[in-house]
Amino acid sequence: MDNNTNDQRRKHKLIEYANGKSLEEINGTVEVPKGKGFWKTLLAYSGPGALVAVGYMDPGNWSTSITGGQAFGYTLMTTILISSLIAMLLQYMAAKLGIVSEMDLAQAIRARTGKALGIVLWIMTELAIMATDIAEVIGAAIALNLLFHISLIPAVFITVLDVLVLLLLTKIGFRKIEAIVVCLILVILFVFVYEVALSDPNWGAAFAGLLPSSQAVATSPERLGITPLSGSLGIIGATVMPHNLYLHSAISQTRKIDHTNAEDIKQTIRFTAWDSNIQLSAAFLVNCLLLIMGVAVFKSGTVKDTSFFGLYEALSNTSMLSNPILISVAKSGLLSTLFAVALLASGQNSTITGTLTGQVIMEGFVHMKMPLWARRLVTRLISVVPVLLCVAMTAKDNAIQQHAALNMLMENSQVFLAFALPFSMLPLLLMTDSKDEMGEFRNTGWVKVCGWLSVISLTFLNLYNLPNTFESFGIWQKSTSDLLAWIAIVVILMLLAWTIYDMYKGNKRLVAEGIHHPWEHKDGQKPASQD
């Protein structure tokens, strides 16, 4: 049997073995210029950062920021700033790992760990992706309901059809996908800039809120069911998410470079960092605008229903808006319609990035590969189940109770992010700190210090908030919730210890075998440090 026949058969398999380059179909496919000006070179590298930034402005971020603004004014602006700076640092390290090692984060972890741990980490990360997908299902279904008056259950099923959008996108090339994502981000940004501009906020107070303050982590007062501390933890939890680290380490490899040339690697790291930081700054701005909306667009404390339904209705309710200009525009229905359009754009953006991330972790951890459309269909069908159950169980309740139940499902689904985040952050930091792995491109002193502070802080805060998260489920008594939370914390710490031990052994093995750095052996030159 000839090779062509074998290739044809392999193309017809739904699930294939995969142990090659990360996202092989698009790896190294985008040409970049050499010796050109800064702006032309930056344009060629721009795009991957936009796909990553989508995760920092998805529907899961919206209610936390707006509720924080309604409850505490501009106090939590500093939390948005700090979490965005941490995100920039972690995304920089993830992209650098992909560029230098030519492996994405999942592949790099799996190369150092055993099969059993690889499967555990894969399942954990899949659950985290599905948790974010639940927020996207809810956001998109509600947007369809608000814009086109489609009932929620049919709207939920319509969200499954976004797989057809993905099929179309896979035919047009990765560069065009990047452009579409940027356009959708600009739509979201325009909507919130417009609505906040009409509200005429107190910009002095908003900028003062960016300064670190102990009030942002205070345990009192409690407003709208949250304290400043729980509001800050909610913002952090909705901002820094594990799947973005896996995604960035893969799509940073889409640019075509010569890995035997230190200058090529240096240029790629530099412009990838620029791209990432510019796009994440846009995400930071969107999240700030969401919080400012909570403060300035609505009268203080008037928004009792912070679900997407409640916010949509509030934007058309003149008695809840803060000034005559907003009221006159709201009468036309423009404010609420723009909000729903931005919500739909956010959900569609997350569809693209969530599917790519799912492929990255499946190939990296368990060496399995599916067509992107099949991957998306499976993930989305699983994710719609809890949403459909929630809608069905609250069908006889009034509208406010149904909205609250959907909002609670969306917020509680994010618990898996607290489980999965340390298992991406800690290995990422260990590997990018390593001279064996990164050579002269390893993290410098200030990046190490900031990295460890970020990882320890985020891990502690996520674990610290688990008892409150379990209590918020409303399923068990407080004592039972706390016990289950502490069991979860112990399990997470044990798995972290297992991960660190496996990575330590795996790294020693790889060092003994000899890690090859192609750029160090061309013309006897080594690159300067990149940080």
Coordinates of C-alpha atoms in Angstrom, one line a residue:
M1 CA 0.0 0.0 0.0
D2 CA 1.5 3.3 -1.0
N3 CA 1.9 6.4 1.1
N4 CA -0.8 8.3 -0.7
T5 CA -3.4 5.7 0.3
N6 CA -2.2 5.9 3.9
D7 CA -2.5 9.7 3.9
Q8 CA -6.0 9.5 2.5
R9 CA -7.1 7.1 5.2
R10 CA -5.5 9.2 7.9
K11 CA -7.5 12.3 6.6
H12 CA -10.8 10.4 7.2
K13 CA -10.1 9.6 10.8
L14 CA -11.9 11.8 13.3
I15 CA -9.3 11.3 16.0
E16 CA -5.6 11.0 15.1
Y17 CA -2.3 10.6 17.0
A18 CA -0.5 13.9 17.2
N19 CA 3.0 14.5 18.5
G20 CA 4.3 17.1 16.1
K21 CA 4.5 20.9 16.1
S22 CA 2.0 22.9 18.1
L23 CA -1.1 23.7 15.9
E24 CA 0.8 22.2 13.0
E25 CA -1.5 23.6 10.3
I26 CA -0.7 27.2 11.1
N27 CA 2.8 26.8 12.8
G28 CA 5.4 29.0 11.0
T29 CA 3.0 30.0 8.3
V30 CA 3.0 33.8 8.7
E31 CA 5.9 35.6 6.9
V32 CA 7.6 38.4 8.8
P33 CA 9.9 41.1 7.4
K34 CA 13.6 41.5 8.1
G35 CA 15.4 44.8 8.3
K36 CA 12.2 46.8 8.1
G37 CA 11.0 49.7 10.2
F38 CA 9.5 49.3 13.7
W39 CA 5.9 49.8 12.7
K40 CA 5.9 47.6 9.6
T41 CA 7.6 44.8 11.6
L42 CA 5.1 45.3 14.5
L43 CA 2.2 45.0 12.1
A44 CA 3.5 41.7 10.8
Y45 CA 3.7 40.3 14.4
S46 CA 0.4 41.8 15.5
G47 CA -2.5 39.4 15.8
P48 CA -1.7 36.6 18.4
G49 CA -2.0 39.2 21.2
A50 CA -5.6 40.0 20.1
L51 CA -6.6 36.3 20.3
V52 CA -5.2 36.2 23.8
A53 CA -6.8 39.5 24.9
V54 CA -10.2 38.1 24.0
G55 CA -10.0 35.9 27.1
Y56 CA -9.6 39.0 29.3
M57 CA -12.8 40.7 28.1
D58 CA -15.1 37.7 27.7
P59 CA -18.7 37.7 29.2
G60 CA -17.3 36.2 32.5
N61 CA -15.6 39.6 33.1
W62 CA -18.6 41.8 32.6
S63 CA -20.7 41.3 35.7
T64 CA -17.7 41.3 38.1
S65 CA -16.5 44.7 36.9
I66 CA -19.9 46.4 36.6
T67 CA -21.0 45.0 40.0
G68 CA -17.7 46.2 41.6
G69 CA -18.4 49.7 40.2
Q70 CA -22.0 49.8 41.5
A71 CA -21.0 48.6 44.9
F72 CA -17.7 50.4 45.7
G73 CA -17.3 53.2 43.1
Y74 CA -13.8 53.4 41.7
T75 CA -12.1 51.5 44.5
L76 CA -11.5 48.3 42.5
M77 CA -9.9 50.1 39.6
T78 CA -6.5 49.2 41.2
T79 CA -7.5 45.5 41.2
I80 CA -8.1 45.7 37.4
L81 CA -4.7 47.4 36.9
I82 CA -2.7 44.9 39.0
S83 CA -4.4 41.8 37.5
S84 CA -3.8 43.2 34.0
L85 CA 0.0 43.8 34.8
I86 CA 0.2 40.2 36.1
A87 CA -1.5 39.0 32.9
M88 CA 1.0 40.9 30.8
L89 CA 3.9 39.2 32.6
L90 CA 2.5 35.7 32.4
Q91 CA 1.5 36.0 28.7
Y92 CA 5.0 37.3 27.9
M93 CA 6.6 34.3 29.6
A94 CA 4.1 31.9 27.8
A95 CA 4.9 33.4 24.4
K96 CA 8.6 33.3 25.0
L97 CA 8.5 29.7 26.0
G98 CA 6.8 28.8 22.7
I99 CA 9.2 30.9 20.6
V100 CA 12.4 29.6 22.3
S101 CA 11.6 26.0 23.0
E102 CA 9.3 25.5 19.9
M103 CA 6.9 23.7 22.2
D104 CA 3.6 25.0 23.6
L105 CA 3.0 24.9 27.4
A106 CA 1.1 21.7 27.3
Q107 CA 3.8 19.9 25.2
A108 CA 6.6 21.3 27.5
I109 CA 4.8 20.1 30.6
R110 CA 4.0 16.7 29.1
A111 CA 7.7 16.2 28.0
R112 CA 8.6 16.4 31.7
T113 CA 5.8 14.5 33.3
G114 CA 4.4 11.0 33.3
K115 CA 1.4 9.7 31.3
A116 CA -0.9 9.6 34.4
L117 CA -0.2 13.2 35.4
G118 CA -0.6 14.3 31.8
I119 CA -4.1 12.8 31.7
V120 CA -5.0 14.5 35.0
L121 CA -3.8 17.9 33.9
W122 CA -5.5 17.5 30.5
I123 CA -8.9 16.7 32.2
M124 CA -8.4 19.6 34.6
T125 CA -7.7 22.1 31.8
E126 CA -10.5 20.7 29.7
L127 CA -12.9 21.4 32.6
A128 CA -11.5 25.0 32.9
I129 CA -12.1 25.5 29.1
M130 CA -15.7 24.2 29.4
A131 CA -16.2 26.5 32.4
T132 CA -15.3 29.5 30.3
D133 CA -17.5 28.1 27.5
I134 CA -20.5 28.1 29.8
A135 CA -20.1 31.8 30.2
E136 CA -19.9 32.2 26.4
V137 CA -23.0 30.1 25.9
I138 CA -24.9 32.1 28.4
G139 CA -23.7 35.4 27.0
A140 CA -24.4 34.5 23.4
A141 CA -27.8 33.0 24.1
I142 CA -28.9 36.1 26.1
A143 CA -27.6 38.4 23.3
L144 CA -29.7 36.5 20.7
N145 CA -32.7 36.7 23.1
L146 CA -32.3 40.4 23.6
L147 CA -31.5 41.3 20.0
F148 CA -33.9 39.0 18.1
H149 CA -36.4 37.9 20.9
I150 CA -35.5 34.2 20.5
S151 CA -36.5 32.1 23.4
L152 CA -33.6 31.0 25.6
I153 CA -33.6 27.3 24.9
P154 CA -33.6 27.7 21.1
A155 CA -31.0 30.5 21.5
V156 CA -28.7 28.1 23.5
F157 CA -29.0 25.5 20.6
I158 CA -28.2 28.2 18.1
T159 CA -24.9 28.9 19.8
V160 CA -23.9 25.4 18.8
L161 CA -24.1 26.5 15.2
D162 CA -21.1 28.8 15.7
V163 CA -19.1 25.7 14.7
L164 CA -20.1 26.6 11.1
V165 CA -18.5 30.0 11.6
L166 CA -15.4 28.2 12.7
L167 CA -15.4 25.9 9.7
L168 CA -15.5 29.0 7.4
L169 CA -12.7 30.7 9.3
T170 CA -10.4 27.7 9.0
K171 CA -10.6 28.1 5.2
I172 CA -9.5 31.7 5.0
G173 CA -6.2 31.6 6.8
F174 CA -4.9 32.5 10.2
R175 CA -4.0 36.0 9.4
K176 CA -7.6 36.8 8.4
I177 CA -8.8 35.2 11.6
E178 CA -6.6 37.5 13.6
A179 CA -8.0 40.5 11.7
I180 CA -11.6 39.4 12.4
V181 CA -10.8 39.1 16.1
V182 CA -9.3 42.6 16.2
C183 CA -12.4 44.0 14.5
L184 CA -14.7 42.4 17.0
I185 CA -12.5 43.8 19.9
L186 CA -12.9 47.2 18.3
V187 CA -16.7 46.8 18.3
I188 CA -16.7 46.0 22.0
L189 CA -14.3 48.9 22.7
F190 CA -16.4 51.4 20.7
V191 CA -19.6 50.4 22.5
F192 CA -18.2 51.0 26.0
V193 CA -16.2 54.1 25.1
Y194 CA -19.4 55.6 23.6
E195 CA -21.6 54.7 26.6
V196 CA -19.0 55.9 29.2
A197 CA -18.4 59.1 27.3
L198 CA -22.1 59.9 27.5
S199 CA -22.1 59.3 31.2
D200 CA -19.4 62.0 31.9
P201 CA -17.7 60.2 34.7
N202 CA -15.4 61.7 37.4
W203 CA -12.1 61.0 35.7
G204 CA -10.1 62.3 38.6
A205 CA -11.7 59.8 40.9
A206 CA -11.3 57.1 38.3
F207 CA -7.5 57.7 37.9
A208 CA -7.2 57.9 41.7
G209 CA -8.8 54.5 41.9
L210 CA -5.9 53.0 40.0
L211 CA -3.6 53.7 43.0
P212 CA -3.1 50.7 45.3
S213 CA -5.3 50.9 48.4
S214 CA -6.1 48.7 51.3
Q215 CA -9.7 49.5 50.7
A216 CA -9.7 47.2 47.7
V217 CA -9.1 44.1 49.9
A218 CA -11.2 45.2 52.9
T219 CA -13.7 42.7 54.3
S220 CA -16.3 45.4 54.9
P221 CA -18.6 46.9 54.0
E222 CA -20.8 44.4 52.2
R223 CA -22.9 45.8 49.3
L224 CA -24.9 44.0 46.6
G225 CA -23.8 40.7 48.2
I226 CA -20.0 41.4 48.0
T227 CA -17.2 42.9 50.0
P228 CA -14.3 44.8 48.4
L229 CA -12.2 41.6 48.9
S230 CA -14.6 39.2 47.3
G231 CA -15.2 41.8 44.5
S232 CA -11.4 42.0 43.9
L233 CA -11.1 38.2 44.0
G234 CA -13.9 38.0 41.4
I235 CA -12.2 40.4 39.1
I236 CA -8.8 38.6 39.4
G237 CA -10.5 35.2 38.9
A238 CA -12.3 36.5 35.7
T239 CA -9.1 38.1 34.4
V240 CA -6.2 35.7 34.7
M241 CA -7.2 32.3 33.1
P242 CA -5.1 29.2 32.4
H243 CA -6.2 28.6 28.9
N244 CA -4.7 31.9 27.7
L245 CA -1.2 30.7 28.7
Y246 CA -1.6 27.5 26.6
L247 CA -3.0 29.4 23.7
H248 CA -0.3 32.1 23.6
S249 CA 2.6 29.6 23.8
A250 CA 1.1 28.0 20.7
I251 CA 0.1 30.9 18.5
S252 CA 3.4 32.7 19.2
Q253 CA 4.9 30.1 16.9
T254 CA 2.8 31.1 13.9
R255 CA 5.4 33.5 12.6
K256 CA 8.1 32.0 10.3
I257 CA 11.5 32.5 11.8
D258 CA 15.0 30.8 11.7
H259 CA 15.5 29.1 15.0
T260 CA 19.2 28.8 14.3
N261 CA 19.5 32.6 14.2
A262 CA 19.7 34.3 17.6
E263 CA 18.6 37.7 16.1
D264 CA 15.5 36.2 14.6
I265 CA 14.5 34.8 18.0
K266 CA 15.4 38.1 19.7
Q267 CA 13.2 40.1 17.2
T268 CA 10.3 37.6 17.6
I269 CA 10.3 37.8 21.4
R270 CA 10.5 41.6 21.3
F271 CA 7.7 42.2 18.8
T272 CA 5.5 39.4 20.3
A273 CA 5.8 41.2 23.6
W274 CA 4.8 44.5 22.0
D275 CA 1.8 42.9 20.4
S276 CA 0.7 41.2 23.6
N277 CA 1.1 44.2 25.8
I278 CA -0.8 46.5 23.3
Q279 CA -3.7 44.1 23.0
L280 CA -3.9 43.4 26.7
S281 CA -3.9 47.2 27.3
A282 CA -7.0 47.3 25.2
A283 CA -8.5 44.5 27.4
F284 CA -7.5 46.5 30.5
L285 CA -9.3 49.6 29.0
V286 CA -12.5 47.5 28.3
N287 CA -12.5 46.2 31.9
C288 CA -12.0 49.7 33.3
L289 CA -14.8 51.0 31.1
L290 CA -17.1 48.2 32.4
L291 CA -16.3 49.3 36.0
I292 CA -16.8 53.0 35.2
M293 CA -20.2 52.0 33.6
G294 CA -21.2 50.6 37.0
V295 CA -20.2 53.9 38.7
A296 CA -21.2 56.6 36.2
V297 CA -23.8 55.3 33.7
F298 CA -26.2 54.1 36.4
K299 CA -27.3 55.9 39.5
S300 CA -25.4 54.4 42.5
G301 CA -27.0 51.2 43.9
T302 CA -29.9 51.2 41.4
V303 CA -28.8 48.0 39.5
K304 CA -30.0 45.2 41.7
D305 CA -30.0 42.6 38.9
T306 CA -26.4 42.5 37.6
S307 CA -27.2 39.7 35.1
F308 CA -27.0 40.5 31.4
F309 CA -30.8 40.8 31.3
G310 CA -30.7 43.2 34.2
L311 CA -28.0 45.4 32.7
Y312 CA -29.8 45.4 29.3
E313 CA -33.0 46.6 31.0
A314 CA -31.1 49.1 33.1
L315 CA -29.7 50.7 30.0
S316 CA -33.2 51.4 28.7
N317 CA -34.7 52.4 32.1
T318 CA -34.4 56.2 32.3
S319 CA -35.0 56.2 36.0
M320 CA -31.8 54.3 36.6
L321 CA -29.5 56.4 34.4
S322 CA -27.3 59.1 35.7
N323 CA -27.7 62.1 33.5
P324 CA -30.0 63.8 30.9
I325 CA -27.8 62.9 27.9
L326 CA -27.9 59.2 28.7
I327 CA -31.6 59.4 29.3
S328 CA -32.3 60.9 25.9
V329 CA -30.2 58.3 24.1
A330 CA -31.7 55.5 26.1
K331 CA -35.2 56.4 25.0
S332 CA -34.2 55.4 21.5
G333 CA -33.1 52.0 22.7
L334 CA -29.5 52.5 21.4
L335 CA -27.7 52.0 24.7
S336 CA -29.3 48.6 25.4
T337 CA -28.9 47.5 21.8
L338 CA -25.2 48.4 21.6
F339 CA -24.7 46.5 24.9
A340 CA -26.3 43.3 23.4
V341 CA -24.2 43.7 20.2
A342 CA -21.0 43.9 22.3
L343 CA -22.1 40.8 24.2
L344 CA -22.6 38.9 21.0
A345 CA -19.2 40.0 19.6
S346 CA -17.5 38.9 22.9
G347 CA -19.1 35.5 22.7
Q348 CA -18.0 34.9 19.1
N349 CA -14.5 36.0 19.8
S350 CA -14.2 33.5 22.6
T351 CA -15.5 30.8 20.3
I352 CA -12.4 31.1 18.1
T353 CA -9.8 31.2 20.9
G354 CA -11.5 28.5 23.0
T355 CA -11.4 26.0 20.1
L356 CA -7.7 26.6 19.3
T357 CA -6.8 26.2 23.0
G358 CA -8.7 23.0 23.3
Q359 CA -6.7 21.6 20.4
V360 CA -3.5 22.8 21.9
I361 CA -4.1 21.0 25.2
M362 CA -5.4 17.8 23.6
E363 CA -2.4 17.4 21.3
G364 CA 0.0 18.5 24.0
F365 CA -1.1 16.4 27.0
V366 CA -2.6 13.2 25.4
H367 CA -1.3 13.4 21.8
M368 CA -4.8 13.3 20.3
K369 CA -5.9 15.4 17.4
M370 CA -9.4 16.2 16.1
P371 CA -10.6 18.5 13.3
L372 CA -11.3 22.0 14.8
W373 CA -15.0 21.8 13.9
A374 CA -15.4 18.4 15.7
R375 CA -13.4 19.7 18.7
R376 CA -15.7 22.7 18.9
L377 CA -18.9 20.7 18.5
V378 CA -18.0 18.3 21.3
T379 CA -17.0 21.1 23.7
R380 CA -20.0 23.2 23.0
L381 CA -22.5 20.3 23.3
I382 CA -21.1 19.4 26.7
S383 CA -21.2 23.1 27.8
V384 CA -24.8 23.7 26.8
V385 CA -26.0 20.8 29.0
P386 CA -25.8 22.7 32.4
V387 CA -27.2 25.9 30.7
L388 CA -30.2 23.9 29.4
L389 CA -30.7 22.3 32.8
C390 CA -30.6 25.7 34.5
V391 CA -33.2 27.1 32.1
A392 CA -35.4 24.1 32.4
M393 CA -35.3 24.0 36.2
T394 CA -36.2 27.7 36.5
A395 CA -38.8 27.7 33.7
K396 CA -41.7 28.1 36.3
D397 CA -39.9 30.8 38.2
N398 CA -40.3 34.5 37.5
A399 CA -38.0 36.3 35.1
I400 CA -35.8 37.8 37.8
Q401 CA -35.2 34.4 39.5
Q402 CA -34.4 32.8 36.1
H403 CA -31.9 35.6 35.3
A404 CA -30.3 35.2 38.8
A405 CA -29.9 31.4 38.3
L406 CA -28.2 31.9 35.0
N407 CA -25.9 34.5 36.5
M408 CA -25.0 32.3 39.4
L409 CA -24.3 29.3 37.0
M410 CA -21.9 31.5 35.0
E411 CA -20.1 32.8 38.1
N412 CA -19.9 29.4 39.8
S413 CA -18.6 27.7 36.6
Q414 CA -15.5 29.8 37.0
V415 CA -14.5 27.6 40.1
F416 CA -12.6 25.3 37.8
L417 CA -10.3 28.2 36.8
A418 CA -9.1 28.3 40.5
F419 CA -8.3 24.6 40.2
A420 CA -6.4 24.8 36.9
L421 CA -4.6 28.1 37.1
P422 CA -1.7 27.0 39.4
F423 CA -1.0 24.0 37.1
S424 CA -0.2 26.3 34.2
M425 CA 1.4 29.2 36.0
L426 CA 3.9 27.3 38.1
P427 CA 5.3 25.0 35.4
L428 CA 5.5 28.1 33.1
L429 CA 7.6 30.0 35.7
L430 CA 9.9 27.0 36.4
M431 CA 10.6 26.4 32.7
T432 CA 11.2 30.1 31.7
D433 CA 13.4 30.5 34.8
S434 CA 15.6 27.6 33.7
K435 CA 18.8 28.1 31.9
D436 CA 18.7 24.5 30.7
E437 CA 15.4 25.1 29.0
M438 CA 15.8 28.7 27.8
G439 CA 19.5 29.2 27.6
E440 CA 20.3 32.9 27.4
F441 CA 16.6 33.7 27.0
R442 CA 15.7 32.7 30.5
N443 CA 14.0 35.1 32.8
T444 CA 16.1 37.8 34.3
G445 CA 16.1 38.8 38.0
W446 CA 13.3 41.2 38.0
V447 CA 11.1 38.9 35.9
K448 CA 11.7 36.0 38.3
V449 CA 10.9 38.1 41.3
C450 CA 7.7 39.5 39.8
G451 CA 6.8 36.1 38.4
W452 CA 7.1 34.3 41.7
L453 CA 5.2 37.1 43.5
S454 CA 2.4 36.8 41.0
V455 CA 2.2 33.0 41.0
I456 CA 2.2 32.7 44.8
S457 CA -0.3 35.6 45.2
L458 CA -2.7 34.3 42.6
T459 CA -2.5 30.7 43.9
F460 CA -3.1 31.9 47.5
L461 CA -6.0 34.1 46.6
N462 CA -7.7 31.4 44.5
L463 CA -7.4 28.9 47.2
Y464 CA -8.3 31.4 49.9
N465 CA -11.5 32.2 48.1
L466 CA -12.6 28.5 47.6
P467 CA -14.6 28.3 50.9
N468 CA -16.6 31.4 49.9
T469 CA -17.1 30.0 46.4
F470 CA -18.4 26.7 47.7
E471 CA -20.7 28.5 50.1
S472 CA -22.1 30.6 47.2
F473 CA -23.3 27.4 45.5
G474 CA -26.1 27.4 48.0
I475 CA -26.3 23.5 47.9
W476 CA -24.8 22.6 51.3
Q477 CA -24.8 24.0 54.8
K478 CA -21.8 26.3 55.6
S479 CA -20.0 23.6 57.6
T480 CA -20.3 21.1 54.7
S481 CA -19.3 23.7 52.1
D482 CA -16.2 24.6 54.1
L483 CA -15.2 20.9 54.6
L484 CA -15.5 20.3 50.8
A485 CA -13.5 23.4 50.0
W486 CA -10.7 22.3 52.4
I487 CA -10.7 18.9 50.8
A488 CA -10.4 20.5 47.4
I489 CA -7.5 22.7 48.6
V490 CA -5.6 19.7 50.0
V491 CA -6.2 17.8 46.6
I492 CA -4.9 20.8 44.7
L493 CA -1.8 21.2 46.9
M494 CA -1.1 17.4 46.5
L495 CA -1.4 17.6 42.8
L496 CA 0.9 20.6 42.7
A497 CA 3.5 18.7 44.7
W498 CA 3.1 15.8 42.2
T499 CA 3.5 18.2 39.3
I500 CA 6.6 19.8 40.7
Y501 CA 8.2 16.5 41.5
D502 CA 7.5 15.0 38.1
M503 CA 8.8 18.2 36.4
Y504 CA 12.0 18.1 38.5
K505 CA 12.6 14.5 37.5
G506 CA 11.7 15.1 33.9
N507 CA 14.0 18.1 33.6
K508 CA 16.9 16.1 35.1
R509 CA 16.3 13.4 32.5
L510 CA 16.2 15.9 29.6
V511 CA 19.4 17.7 30.9
A512 CA 21.1 14.3 31.0
E513 CA 20.0 13.6 27.4
G514 CA 21.2 17.1 26.4
I515 CA 18.8 19.9 25.6
H516 CA 19.7 21.3 22.2
H517 CA 19.7 25.1 21.6
P518 CA 20.1 25.6 17.8
W519 CA 20.9 29.3 18.0
E520 CA 23.9 28.7 20.3
H521 CA 25.7 26.7 17.6
K522 CA 25.6 29.0 14.6
D523 CA 28.8 30.9 14.1
G524 CA 29.6 30.3 17.7
Q525 CA 27.4 33.2 18.7
K526 CA 25.1 33.4 21.7
P527 CA 22.3 36.0 22.1
A528 CA 22.1 38.7 24.7
S529 CA 19.5 38.4 27.4
Q530 CA 16.1 39.4 26.2
D531 CA 14.5 40.8 29.3

